[in-house]
mmCIF file with all atom_site columns, C-alpha atoms in Angstrom:
data_model
loop_
_atom_site.group_PDB
_atom_site.id
_atom_site.type_symbol
_atom_site.label_atom_id
_atom_site.label_alt_id
_atom_site.label_comp_id
_atom_site.label_asym_id
_atom_site.label_entity_id
_atom_site.label_seq_id
_atom_site.pdbx_PDB_ins_code
_atom_site.Cartn_x
_atom_site.Cartn_y
_atom_site.Cartn_z
_atom_site.occupancy
_atom_site.B_iso_or_equiv
_atom_site.pdbx_formal_charge
_atom_site.auth_seq_id
_atom_site.auth_comp_id
_atom_site.auth_asym_id
_atom_site.auth_atom_id
_atom_site.pdbx_PDB_model_num
ATOM 1   C CA . ASP A 1 1   ? 97.537  91.682  90.636  1.00 0.00 ? 1   ASP A CA 1
ATOM 2   C CA . GLN A 1 2   ? 100.702 93.248  91.106  1.00 0.00 ? 2   GLN A CA 1
ATOM 3   C CA . GLN A 1 3   ? 100.192 96.889  91.988  1.00 0.00 ? 3   GLN A CA 1
ATOM 4   C CA . VAL A 1 4   ? 103.173 98.020  92.491  1.00 0.00 ? 4   VAL A CA 1
ATOM 5   C CA . LYS A 1 5   ? 105.788 97.681  89.807  1.00 0.00 ? 5   LYS A CA 1
ATOM 6   C CA . GLN A 1 6   ? 109.360 97.459  89.215  1.00 0.00 ? 6   GLN A CA 1
ATOM 7   C CA . ASN A 1 7   ? 110.134 96.765  85.737  1.00 0.00 ? 7   ASN A CA 1
ATOM 8   C CA . SER A 1 8   ? 114.060 96.336  85.713  1.00 0.00 ? 8   SER A CA 1
ATOM 9   C CA . PRO A 1 9   ? 115.214 93.662  88.323  1.00 0.00 ? 9   PRO A CA 1
ATOM 10  C CA . SER A 1 10  ? 118.587 94.497  87.848  1.00 0.00 ? 10  SER A CA 1
ATOM 11  C CA . LEU A 1 11  ? 120.481 98.061  86.954  1.00 0.00 ? 11  LEU A CA 1
ATOM 12  C CA . SER A 1 12  ? 124.312 99.015  86.500  1.00 0.00 ? 12  SER A CA 1
ATOM 13  C CA . VAL A 1 13  ? 126.123 102.627 86.749  1.00 0.00 ? 13  VAL A CA 1
ATOM 14  C CA . GLN A 1 14  ? 129.296 104.010 86.853  1.00 0.00 ? 14  GLN A CA 1
ATOM 15  C CA . GLU A 1 15  ? 130.622 105.379 89.708  1.00 0.00 ? 15  GLU A CA 1
ATOM 16  C CA . GLY A 1 16  ? 129.593 109.127 90.025  1.00 0.00 ? 16  GLY A CA 1
ATOM 17  C CA . ARG A 1 17  ? 126.936 108.266 87.421  1.00 0.00 ? 17  ARG A CA 1
ATOM 18  C CA . ILE A 1 18  ? 123.471 108.945 88.106  1.00 0.00 ? 18  ILE A CA 1
ATOM 19  C CA . SER A 1 19  ? 121.564 105.847 88.412  1.00 0.00 ? 19  SER A CA 1
ATOM 20  C CA . ILE A 1 20  ? 117.565 106.225 88.411  1.00 0.00 ? 20  ILE A CA 1
ATOM 21  C CA . LEU A 1 21  ? 115.648 103.633 89.559  1.00 0.00 ? 21  LEU A CA 1
ATOM 22  C CA . ASN A 1 22  ? 111.406 103.715 87.958  1.00 0.00 ? 22  ASN A CA 1
ATOM 23  C CA . CYS A 1 23  ? 109.107 102.091 89.284  1.00 0.00 ? 23  CYS A CA 1
ATOM 24  C CA . ASP A 1 24  ? 104.526 102.112 87.853  1.00 0.00 ? 24  ASP A CA 1
ATOM 25  C CA . TYR A 1 25  ? 101.941 101.905 90.038  1.00 0.00 ? 25  TYR A CA 1
ATOM 26  C CA . THR A 1 26  ? 98.155  101.281 89.052  1.00 0.00 ? 26  THR A CA 1
ATOM 27  C CA . ASN A 1 27  ? 96.179  101.355 92.217  1.00 0.00 ? 27  ASN A CA 1
ATOM 28  C CA . SER A 1 28  ? 95.038  105.150 91.356  1.00 0.00 ? 28  SER A CA 1
ATOM 29  C CA . MET A 1 29  ? 93.801  105.768 95.274  1.00 0.00 ? 29  MET A CA 1
ATOM 30  C CA . PHE A 1 30  ? 97.795  105.612 96.287  1.00 0.00 ? 30  PHE A CA 1
ATOM 31  C CA . ASP A 1 31  ? 98.479  108.661 97.926  1.00 0.00 ? 31  ASP A CA 1
ATOM 32  C CA . TYR A 1 32  ? 101.828 108.136 99.693  1.00 0.00 ? 32  TYR A CA 1
ATOM 33  C CA . PHE A 1 33  ? 104.933 107.021 97.753  1.00 0.00 ? 33  PHE A CA 1
ATOM 34  C CA . LEU A 1 34  ? 108.011 105.292 100.169 1.00 0.00 ? 34  LEU A CA 1
ATOM 35  C CA . TRP A 1 35  ? 111.318 103.603 98.827  1.00 0.00 ? 35  TRP A CA 1
ATOM 36  C CA . TYR A 1 36  ? 113.378 101.136 100.170 1.00 0.00 ? 36  TYR A CA 1
ATOM 37  C CA . LYS A 1 37  ? 117.056 99.744  100.807 1.00 0.00 ? 37  LYS A CA 1
ATOM 38  C CA . LYS A 1 38  ? 118.088 96.358  101.120 1.00 0.00 ? 38  LYS A CA 1
ATOM 39  C CA . TYR A 1 39  ? 121.081 94.882  101.684 1.00 0.00 ? 39  TYR A CA 1
ATOM 40  C CA . PRO A 1 40  ? 122.166 91.025  101.595 1.00 0.00 ? 40  PRO A CA 1
ATOM 41  C CA . ALA A 1 41  ? 120.763 89.736  104.646 1.00 0.00 ? 41  ALA A CA 1
ATOM 42  C CA . GLU A 1 42  ? 119.592 92.412  106.357 1.00 0.00 ? 42  GLU A CA 1
ATOM 43  C CA . GLY A 1 43  ? 115.676 93.642  106.292 1.00 0.00 ? 43  GLY A CA 1
ATOM 44  C CA . PRO A 1 44  ? 114.482 96.674  103.938 1.00 0.00 ? 44  PRO A CA 1
ATOM 45  C CA . THR A 1 45  ? 115.272 100.484 105.129 1.00 0.00 ? 45  THR A CA 1
ATOM 46  C CA . PHE A 1 46  ? 113.467 103.360 104.582 1.00 0.00 ? 46  PHE A CA 1
ATOM 47  C CA . LEU A 1 47  ? 115.486 106.197 101.861 1.00 0.00 ? 47  LEU A CA 1
ATOM 48  C CA . ILE A 1 48  ? 112.801 108.421 101.586 1.00 0.00 ? 48  ILE A CA 1
ATOM 49  C CA . SER A 1 49  ? 109.633 109.776 100.578 1.00 0.00 ? 49  SER A CA 1
ATOM 50  C CA . ILE A 1 50  ? 107.143 111.303 99.227  1.00 0.00 ? 50  ILE A CA 1
ATOM 51  C CA . SER A 1 51  ? 103.232 112.562 99.497  1.00 0.00 ? 51  SER A CA 1
ATOM 52  C CA . SER A 1 52  ? 101.247 112.848 96.286  1.00 0.00 ? 52  SER A CA 1
ATOM 53  C CA . ILE A 1 53  ? 100.549 116.393 97.269  1.00 0.00 ? 53  ILE A CA 1
ATOM 54  C CA . LYS A 1 54  ? 104.337 116.912 95.887  1.00 0.00 ? 54  LYS A CA 1
ATOM 55  C CA . ASP A 1 55  ? 105.753 116.183 92.588  1.00 0.00 ? 55  ASP A CA 1
ATOM 56  C CA . LYS A 1 56  ? 109.918 116.366 93.888  1.00 0.00 ? 56  LYS A CA 1
ATOM 57  C CA . ASN A 1 57  ? 111.396 114.900 97.856  1.00 0.00 ? 57  ASN A CA 1
ATOM 58  C CA . GLU A 1 58  ? 115.492 115.820 97.822  1.00 0.00 ? 58  GLU A CA 1
ATOM 59  C CA . ASP A 1 59  ? 117.521 114.640 100.516 1.00 0.00 ? 59  ASP A CA 1
ATOM 60  C CA . GLY A 1 60  ? 120.772 114.096 100.031 1.00 0.00 ? 60  GLY A CA 1
ATOM 61  C CA . ARG A 1 61  ? 122.553 112.731 96.683  1.00 0.00 ? 61  ARG A CA 1
ATOM 62  C CA . PHE A 1 62  ? 118.413 111.041 96.375  1.00 0.00 ? 62  PHE A CA 1
ATOM 63  C CA . THR A 1 63  ? 115.598 112.690 95.029  1.00 0.00 ? 63  THR A CA 1
ATOM 64  C CA . VAL A 1 64  ? 112.426 111.371 94.601  1.00 0.00 ? 64  VAL A CA 1
ATOM 65  C CA . PHE A 1 65  ? 109.681 112.455 91.690  1.00 0.00 ? 65  PHE A CA 1
ATOM 66  C CA . LEU A 1 66  ? 106.776 111.358 91.101  1.00 0.00 ? 66  LEU A CA 1
ATOM 67  C CA . ASN A 1 67  ? 104.228 112.178 87.842  1.00 0.00 ? 67  ASN A CA 1
ATOM 68  C CA . LYS A 1 68  ? 100.665 111.480 89.297  1.00 0.00 ? 68  LYS A CA 1
ATOM 69  C CA . SER A 1 69  ? 99.333  110.971 85.765  1.00 0.00 ? 69  SER A CA 1
ATOM 70  C CA . ALA A 1 70  ? 101.318 108.880 85.010  1.00 0.00 ? 70  ALA A CA 1
ATOM 71  C CA . LYS A 1 71  ? 101.419 106.602 88.459  1.00 0.00 ? 71  LYS A CA 1
ATOM 72  C CA . HIS A 1 72  ? 104.975 107.268 88.082  1.00 0.00 ? 72  HIS A CA 1
ATOM 73  C CA . LEU A 1 73  ? 107.904 107.601 90.608  1.00 0.00 ? 73  LEU A CA 1
ATOM 74  C CA . SER A 1 74  ? 111.522 107.430 90.334  1.00 0.00 ? 74  SER A CA 1
ATOM 75  C CA . LEU A 1 75  ? 114.106 107.451 92.694  1.00 0.00 ? 75  LEU A CA 1
ATOM 76  C CA . HIS A 1 76  ? 117.434 109.153 91.431  1.00 0.00 ? 76  HIS A CA 1
ATOM 77  C CA . ILE A 1 77  ? 121.275 108.802 92.891  1.00 0.00 ? 77  ILE A CA 1
ATOM 78  C CA . VAL A 1 78  ? 123.862 111.655 92.321  1.00 0.00 ? 78  VAL A CA 1
ATOM 79  C CA . PRO A 1 79  ? 126.721 110.829 92.593  1.00 0.00 ? 79  PRO A CA 1
ATOM 80  C CA . SER A 1 80  ? 126.133 106.951 92.720  1.00 0.00 ? 80  SER A CA 1
ATOM 81  C CA . GLN A 1 81  ? 128.813 105.583 95.420  1.00 0.00 ? 81  GLN A CA 1
ATOM 82  C CA . PRO A 1 82  ? 129.365 101.598 95.502  1.00 0.00 ? 82  PRO A CA 1
ATOM 83  C CA . GLY A 1 83  ? 127.716 101.316 98.986  1.00 0.00 ? 83  GLY A CA 1
ATOM 84  C CA . ASP A 1 84  ? 124.685 102.362 97.194  1.00 0.00 ? 84  ASP A CA 1
ATOM 85  C CA . SER A 1 85  ? 124.366 99.310  95.107  1.00 0.00 ? 85  SER A CA 1
ATOM 86  C CA . ALA A 1 86  ? 122.029 97.534  96.913  1.00 0.00 ? 86  ALA A CA 1
ATOM 87  C CA . VAL A 1 87  ? 118.012 96.099  96.233  1.00 0.00 ? 87  VAL A CA 1
ATOM 88  C CA . TYR A 1 88  ? 115.520 99.202  95.967  1.00 0.00 ? 88  TYR A CA 1
ATOM 89  C CA . PHE A 1 89  ? 111.595 98.794  96.540  1.00 0.00 ? 89  PHE A CA 1
ATOM 90  C CA . CYS A 1 90  ? 109.132 101.252 95.476  1.00 0.00 ? 90  CYS A CA 1
ATOM 91  C CA . ALA A 1 91  ? 106.527 101.443 98.250  1.00 0.00 ? 91  ALA A CA 1
ATOM 92  C CA . ALA A 1 92  ? 102.862 102.686 98.109  1.00 0.00 ? 92  ALA A CA 1
ATOM 93  C CA . SER A 1 93  ? 100.294 103.460 100.767 1.00 0.00 ? 93  SER A CA 1
ATOM 94  C CA . ALA A 1 94  ? 96.456  104.700 100.393 1.00 0.00 ? 94  ALA A CA 1
ATOM 95  C CA . GLY A 1 95  ? 94.724  107.205 102.481 1.00 0.00 ? 95  GLY A CA 1
ATOM 96  C CA . GLY A 1 96  ? 96.632  106.921 105.803 1.00 0.00 ? 96  GLY A CA 1
ATOM 97  C CA . GLY A 1 97  ? 96.310  103.571 105.504 1.00 0.00 ? 97  GLY A CA 1
ATOM 98  C CA . ASN A 1 98  ? 98.091  100.347 107.649 1.00 0.00 ? 98  ASN A CA 1
ATOM 99  C CA . LYS A 1 99  ? 98.836  98.911  104.047 1.00 0.00 ? 99  LYS A CA 1
ATOM 100 C CA . LEU A 1 100 ? 102.059 99.035  102.575 1.00 0.00 ? 100 LEU A CA 1
ATOM 101 C CA . THR A 1 101 ? 102.118 97.743  98.892  1.00 0.00 ? 101 THR A CA 1
ATOM 102 C CA . PHE A 1 102 ? 105.372 97.251  97.534  1.00 0.00 ? 102 PHE A CA 1
ATOM 103 C CA . GLY A 1 103 ? 106.787 96.460  94.526  1.00 0.00 ? 103 GLY A CA 1
ATOM 104 C CA . THR A 1 104 ? 109.399 93.480  93.081  1.00 0.00 ? 104 THR A CA 1
ATOM 105 C CA . GLY A 1 105 ? 112.491 95.402  93.879  1.00 0.00 ? 105 GLY A CA 1
ATOM 106 C CA . THR A 1 106 ? 115.640 97.002  91.031  1.00 0.00 ? 106 THR A CA 1
ATOM 107 C CA . GLN A 1 107 ? 118.788 95.022  92.065  1.00 0.00 ? 107 GLN A CA 1
ATOM 108 C CA . LEU A 1 108 ? 121.726 98.542  91.288  1.00 0.00 ? 108 LEU A CA 1
ATOM 109 C CA . LYS A 1 109 ? 124.799 97.892  91.282  1.00 0.00 ? 109 LYS A CA 1
ATOM 110 C CA . VAL A 1 110 ? 127.669 100.753 91.251  1.00 0.00 ? 110 VAL A CA 1
ATOM 111 C CA . GLU A 1 111 ? 131.058 99.693  89.062  1.00 0.00 ? 111 GLU A CA 1
ATOM 112 C CA . LEU A 1 112 ? 134.519 101.730 89.789  1.00 0.00 ? 112 LEU A CA 1
ATOM 113 C CA . ASP B 2 1   ? 117.420 99.005  120.786 1.00 0.00 ? 1   ASP B CA 1
ATOM 114 C CA . ALA B 2 2   ? 119.074 96.302  119.242 1.00 0.00 ? 2   ALA B CA 1
ATOM 115 C CA . GLY B 2 3   ? 116.054 96.711  116.350 1.00 0.00 ? 3   GLY B CA 1
ATOM 116 C CA . VAL B 2 4   ? 113.868 93.819  115.665 1.00 0.00 ? 4   VAL B CA 1
ATOM 117 C CA . ILE B 2 5   ? 114.731 89.708  115.777 1.00 0.00 ? 5   ILE B CA 1
ATOM 118 C CA . GLN B 2 6   ? 113.425 87.862  114.051 1.00 0.00 ? 6   GLN B CA 1
ATOM 119 C CA . SER B 2 7   ? 114.496 83.707  114.776 1.00 0.00 ? 7   SER B CA 1
ATOM 120 C CA . PRO B 2 8   ? 115.208 81.461  113.945 1.00 0.00 ? 8   PRO B CA 1
ATOM 121 C CA . ARG B 2 9   ? 117.276 83.111  110.363 1.00 0.00 ? 9   ARG B CA 1
ATOM 122 C CA . HIS B 2 10  ? 117.768 80.113  108.801 1.00 0.00 ? 10  HIS B CA 1
ATOM 123 C CA . GLU B 2 11  ? 115.020 77.454  108.292 1.00 0.00 ? 11  GLU B CA 1
ATOM 124 C CA . VAL B 2 12  ? 115.428 73.898  106.260 1.00 0.00 ? 12  VAL B CA 1
ATOM 125 C CA . THR B 2 13  ? 112.466 71.280  106.886 1.00 0.00 ? 13  THR B CA 1
ATOM 126 C CA . GLU B 2 14  ? 110.689 69.208  104.544 1.00 0.00 ? 14  GLU B CA 1
ATOM 127 C CA . MET B 2 15  ? 107.872 68.810  103.179 1.00 0.00 ? 15  MET B CA 1
ATOM 128 C CA . GLY B 2 16  ? 104.802 68.390  105.359 1.00 0.00 ? 16  GLY B CA 1
ATOM 129 C CA . GLN B 2 17  ? 106.219 69.568  108.697 1.00 0.00 ? 17  GLN B CA 1
ATOM 130 C CA . GLU B 2 18  ? 105.908 71.946  110.484 1.00 0.00 ? 18  GLU B CA 1
ATOM 131 C CA . VAL B 2 19  ? 107.414 75.812  110.594 1.00 0.00 ? 19  VAL B CA 1
ATOM 132 C CA . THR B 2 20  ? 107.184 77.732  113.836 1.00 0.00 ? 20  THR B CA 1
ATOM 133 C CA . LEU B 2 21  ? 108.919 81.750  112.779 1.00 0.00 ? 21  LEU B CA 1
ATOM 134 C CA . ARG B 2 22  ? 109.114 84.002  116.005 1.00 0.00 ? 22  ARG B CA 1
ATOM 135 C CA . CYS B 2 23  ? 109.757 87.448  116.131 1.00 0.00 ? 23  CYS B CA 1
ATOM 136 C CA . LYS B 2 24  ? 110.357 90.730  119.256 1.00 0.00 ? 24  LYS B CA 1
ATOM 137 C CA . PRO B 2 25  ? 108.837 94.220  117.487 1.00 0.00 ? 25  PRO B CA 1
ATOM 138 C CA . ILE B 2 26  ? 110.925 97.069  118.754 1.00 0.00 ? 26  ILE B CA 1
ATOM 139 C CA . SER B 2 27  ? 109.703 98.093  121.953 1.00 0.00 ? 27  SER B CA 1
ATOM 140 C CA . GLY B 2 28  ? 106.830 100.927 121.985 1.00 0.00 ? 28  GLY B CA 1
ATOM 141 C CA . HIS B 2 29  ? 105.984 100.115 118.420 1.00 0.00 ? 29  HIS B CA 1
ATOM 142 C CA . ASN B 2 30  ? 102.290 99.282  118.282 1.00 0.00 ? 30  ASN B CA 1
ATOM 143 C CA . SER B 2 31  ? 102.145 98.001  115.075 1.00 0.00 ? 31  SER B CA 1
ATOM 144 C CA . LEU B 2 32  ? 103.720 95.213  113.558 1.00 0.00 ? 32  LEU B CA 1
ATOM 145 C CA . PHE B 2 33  ? 103.803 93.044  110.145 1.00 0.00 ? 33  PHE B CA 1
ATOM 146 C CA . TRP B 2 34  ? 104.215 89.770  108.964 1.00 0.00 ? 34  TRP B CA 1
ATOM 147 C CA . TYR B 2 35  ? 105.946 89.910  104.397 1.00 0.00 ? 35  TYR B CA 1
ATOM 148 C CA . ARG B 2 36  ? 107.128 87.181  102.881 1.00 0.00 ? 36  ARG B CA 1
ATOM 149 C CA . GLN B 2 37  ? 109.768 87.718  99.334  1.00 0.00 ? 37  GLN B CA 1
ATOM 150 C CA . THR B 2 38  ? 109.996 86.016  96.143  1.00 0.00 ? 38  THR B CA 1
ATOM 151 C CA . MET B 2 39  ? 111.308 86.279  93.278  1.00 0.00 ? 39  MET B CA 1
ATOM 152 C CA . MET B 2 40  ? 108.445 87.296  91.300  1.00 0.00 ? 40  MET B CA 1
ATOM 153 C CA . ARG B 2 41  ? 105.660 89.144  93.179  1.00 0.00 ? 41  ARG B CA 1
ATOM 154 C CA . GLY B 2 42  ? 108.813 90.648  95.960  1.00 0.00 ? 42  GLY B CA 1
ATOM 155 C CA . LEU B 2 43  ? 107.944 91.203  98.913  1.00 0.00 ? 43  LEU B CA 1
ATOM 156 C CA . GLU B 2 44  ? 103.873 90.772  100.232 1.00 0.00 ? 44  GLU B CA 1
ATOM 157 C CA . LEU B 2 45  ? 102.099 91.599  102.662 1.00 0.00 ? 45  LEU B CA 1
ATOM 158 C CA . LEU B 2 46  ? 100.824 88.259  105.101 1.00 0.00 ? 46  LEU B CA 1
ATOM 159 C CA . ILE B 2 47  ? 99.275  90.029  107.785 1.00 0.00 ? 47  ILE B CA 1
ATOM 160 C CA . TYR B 2 48  ? 99.422  93.218  110.227 1.00 0.00 ? 48  TYR B CA 1
ATOM 161 C CA . PHE B 2 49  ? 98.339  93.558  114.082 1.00 0.00 ? 49  PHE B CA 1
ATOM 162 C CA . ASN B 2 50  ? 97.917  96.295  116.018 1.00 0.00 ? 50  ASN B CA 1
ATOM 163 C CA . ASN B 2 51  ? 97.880  96.647  119.586 1.00 0.00 ? 51  ASN B CA 1
ATOM 164 C CA . ASN B 2 52  ? 98.413  93.443  118.934 1.00 0.00 ? 52  ASN B CA 1
ATOM 165 C CA . VAL B 2 53  ? 95.553  92.904  117.508 1.00 0.00 ? 53  VAL B CA 1
ATOM 166 C CA . PRO B 2 54  ? 94.762  90.673  113.964 1.00 0.00 ? 54  PRO B CA 1
ATOM 167 C CA . ILE B 2 55  ? 93.989  94.475  111.174 1.00 0.00 ? 55  ILE B CA 1
ATOM 168 C CA . ASP B 2 56  ? 94.218  92.179  108.465 1.00 0.00 ? 56  ASP B CA 1
ATOM 169 C CA . ASP B 2 57  ? 94.814  88.973  107.108 1.00 0.00 ? 57  ASP B CA 1
ATOM 170 C CA . SER B 2 58  ? 93.895  88.972  103.641 1.00 0.00 ? 58  SER B CA 1
ATOM 171 C CA . GLY B 2 59  ? 96.810  87.914  102.692 1.00 0.00 ? 59  GLY B CA 1
ATOM 172 C CA . MET B 2 60  ? 97.209  84.757  104.132 1.00 0.00 ? 60  MET B CA 1
ATOM 173 C CA . PRO B 2 61  ? 97.767  82.385  100.975 1.00 0.00 ? 61  PRO B CA 1
ATOM 174 C CA . GLU B 2 62  ? 95.293  79.396  102.252 1.00 0.00 ? 62  GLU B CA 1
ATOM 175 C CA . ASP B 2 63  ? 95.173  78.295  106.284 1.00 0.00 ? 63  ASP B CA 1
ATOM 176 C CA . ARG B 2 64  ? 98.157  76.718  106.070 1.00 0.00 ? 64  ARG B CA 1
ATOM 177 C CA . PHE B 2 65  ? 99.437  80.123  107.122 1.00 0.00 ? 65  PHE B CA 1
ATOM 178 C CA . SER B 2 66  ? 98.653  81.831  111.278 1.00 0.00 ? 66  SER B CA 1
ATOM 179 C CA . ALA B 2 67  ? 100.101 84.119  112.858 1.00 0.00 ? 67  ALA B CA 1
ATOM 180 C CA . LYS B 2 68  ? 99.265  85.407  116.608 1.00 0.00 ? 68  LYS B CA 1
ATOM 181 C CA . MET B 2 69  ? 100.232 87.589  118.707 1.00 0.00 ? 69  MET B CA 1
ATOM 182 C CA . PRO B 2 70  ? 99.625  87.618  122.121 1.00 0.00 ? 70  PRO B CA 1
ATOM 183 C CA . ASN B 2 71  ? 101.521 90.324  123.858 1.00 0.00 ? 71  ASN B CA 1
ATOM 184 C CA . ALA B 2 72  ? 103.582 93.115  122.347 1.00 0.00 ? 72  ALA B CA 1
ATOM 185 C CA . SER B 2 73  ? 106.632 92.374  122.542 1.00 0.00 ? 73  SER B CA 1
ATOM 186 C CA . PHE B 2 74  ? 105.646 88.828  121.142 1.00 0.00 ? 74  PHE B CA 1
ATOM 187 C CA . SER B 2 75  ? 104.554 87.333  117.424 1.00 0.00 ? 75  SER B CA 1
ATOM 188 C CA . THR B 2 76  ? 104.347 83.460  115.566 1.00 0.00 ? 76  THR B CA 1
ATOM 189 C CA . LEU B 2 77  ? 103.931 83.022  112.347 1.00 0.00 ? 77  LEU B CA 1
ATOM 190 C CA . LYS B 2 78  ? 103.522 79.205  111.883 1.00 0.00 ? 78  LYS B CA 1
ATOM 191 C CA . ILE B 2 79  ? 103.325 76.462  108.548 1.00 0.00 ? 79  ILE B CA 1
ATOM 192 C CA . GLN B 2 80  ? 101.187 73.803  108.971 1.00 0.00 ? 80  GLN B CA 1
ATOM 193 C CA . PRO B 2 81  ? 101.412 71.552  106.550 1.00 0.00 ? 81  PRO B CA 1
ATOM 194 C CA . SER B 2 82  ? 104.355 73.901  104.909 1.00 0.00 ? 82  SER B CA 1
ATOM 195 C CA . GLU B 2 83  ? 105.351 72.912  100.868 1.00 0.00 ? 83  GLU B CA 1
ATOM 196 C CA . PRO B 2 84  ? 108.318 73.497  98.955  1.00 0.00 ? 84  PRO B CA 1
ATOM 197 C CA . ARG B 2 85  ? 106.125 75.851  97.417  1.00 0.00 ? 85  ARG B CA 1
ATOM 198 C CA . ASP B 2 86  ? 106.357 78.585  101.038 1.00 0.00 ? 86  ASP B CA 1
ATOM 199 C CA . SER B 2 87  ? 110.203 78.962  100.071 1.00 0.00 ? 87  SER B CA 1
ATOM 200 C CA . ALA B 2 88  ? 111.104 82.556  101.074 1.00 0.00 ? 88  ALA B CA 1
ATOM 201 C CA . VAL B 2 89  ? 112.605 85.765  102.874 1.00 0.00 ? 89  VAL B CA 1
ATOM 202 C CA . TYR B 2 90  ? 110.259 85.724  105.934 1.00 0.00 ? 90  TYR B CA 1
ATOM 203 C CA . PHE B 2 91  ? 110.738 89.202  106.735 1.00 0.00 ? 91  PHE B CA 1
ATOM 204 C CA . CYS B 2 92  ? 108.967 91.087  110.270 1.00 0.00 ? 92  CYS B CA 1
ATOM 205 C CA . ALA B 2 93  ? 108.492 94.285  110.613 1.00 0.00 ? 93  ALA B CA 1
ATOM 206 C CA . SER B 2 94  ? 107.243 96.618  113.202 1.00 0.00 ? 94  SER B CA 1
ATOM 207 C CA . SER B 2 95  ? 106.037 100.737 112.780 1.00 0.00 ? 95  SER B CA 1
ATOM 208 C CA . SER B 2 96  ? 104.521 103.367 115.331 1.00 0.00 ? 96  SER B CA 1
ATOM 209 C CA . ALA B 2 97  ? 103.373 106.611 113.316 1.00 0.00 ? 97  ALA B CA 1
ATOM 210 C CA . SER B 2 98  ? 104.538 106.692 109.580 1.00 0.00 ? 98  SER B CA 1
ATOM 211 C CA . TRP B 2 99  ? 106.248 104.626 107.327 1.00 0.00 ? 99  TRP B CA 1
ATOM 212 C CA . GLU B 2 100 ? 109.499 105.730 108.062 1.00 0.00 ? 100 GLU B CA 1
ATOM 213 C CA . SER B 2 101 ? 109.042 104.439 111.371 1.00 0.00 ? 101 SER B CA 1
ATOM 214 C CA . LEU B 2 102 ? 109.089 100.558 109.875 1.00 0.00 ? 102 LEU B CA 1
ATOM 215 C CA . TYR B 2 103 ? 111.505 98.806  110.691 1.00 0.00 ? 103 TYR B CA 1
ATOM 216 C CA . PHE B 2 104 ? 113.007 95.640  109.405 1.00 0.00 ? 104 PHE B CA 1
ATOM 217 C CA . GLY B 2 105 ? 114.578 92.724  111.354 1.00 0.00 ? 105 GLY B CA 1
ATOM 218 C CA . PRO B 2 106 ? 117.054 90.648  109.372 1.00 0.00 ? 106 PRO B CA 1
ATOM 219 C CA . GLY B 2 107 ? 114.411 88.166  108.013 1.00 0.00 ? 107 GLY B CA 1
ATOM 220 C CA . THR B 2 108 ? 113.824 83.960  107.951 1.00 0.00 ? 108 THR B CA 1
ATOM 221 C CA . ARG B 2 109 ? 115.008 82.876  105.328 1.00 0.00 ? 109 ARG B CA 1
ATOM 222 C CA . LEU B 2 110 ? 112.778 79.164  104.863 1.00 0.00 ? 110 LEU B CA 1
ATOM 223 C CA . LEU B 2 111 ? 113.555 75.903  102.345 1.00 0.00 ? 111 LEU B CA 1
ATOM 224 C CA . VAL B 2 112 ? 111.036 73.801  102.365 1.00 0.00 ? 112 VAL B CA 1
ATOM 225 C CA . LEU B 2 113 ? 112.202 70.078  101.270 1.00 0.00 ? 113 LEU B CA 1
#
């Protein structure tokens, strides 16, 4: 039972264009969402987060959008750079708890 | 700070053998997590500790898996006996007050033949 789903295992984008990574969740108790980025042979690192009281959070080239009614969030990267090539994990937590539920990840490749 | 340290980085073993993975969290972090990464299920939480006490081990797949945290600077994840389906990357992570402070180690890539 996958409560956080990333249905696209991979995405390829040209340098300078927008990358859009999607994430869906099923648990309506989730109220805090995060994106992590992972390079090969390294652990995931925190990228950006959003609380359920907001519908958008922006940090430089990275913006996360949350649509609570659709139980959907997305990560936009503009403009995409080759260094953004990595696996991106969506994660969610409920009620300030200590459990963070991750999706299966999306491999982003930014091509020159 | 050296970050979260895991050892070994790679482990190849035969089915039936005991495997012990080790983790040193970031100093001052009071929560420690063990995750397993597979292609099919992504990052799965196996167990987490708060102040060295196991809080939730509902993600531990079977009795073959056990985890300990004898002190604030060390934790182990043991698989006995190991099986080929245990092959995965195992991550240890630690945090202080928030998810933004969740730091992962580099992982241990386990292959059980």
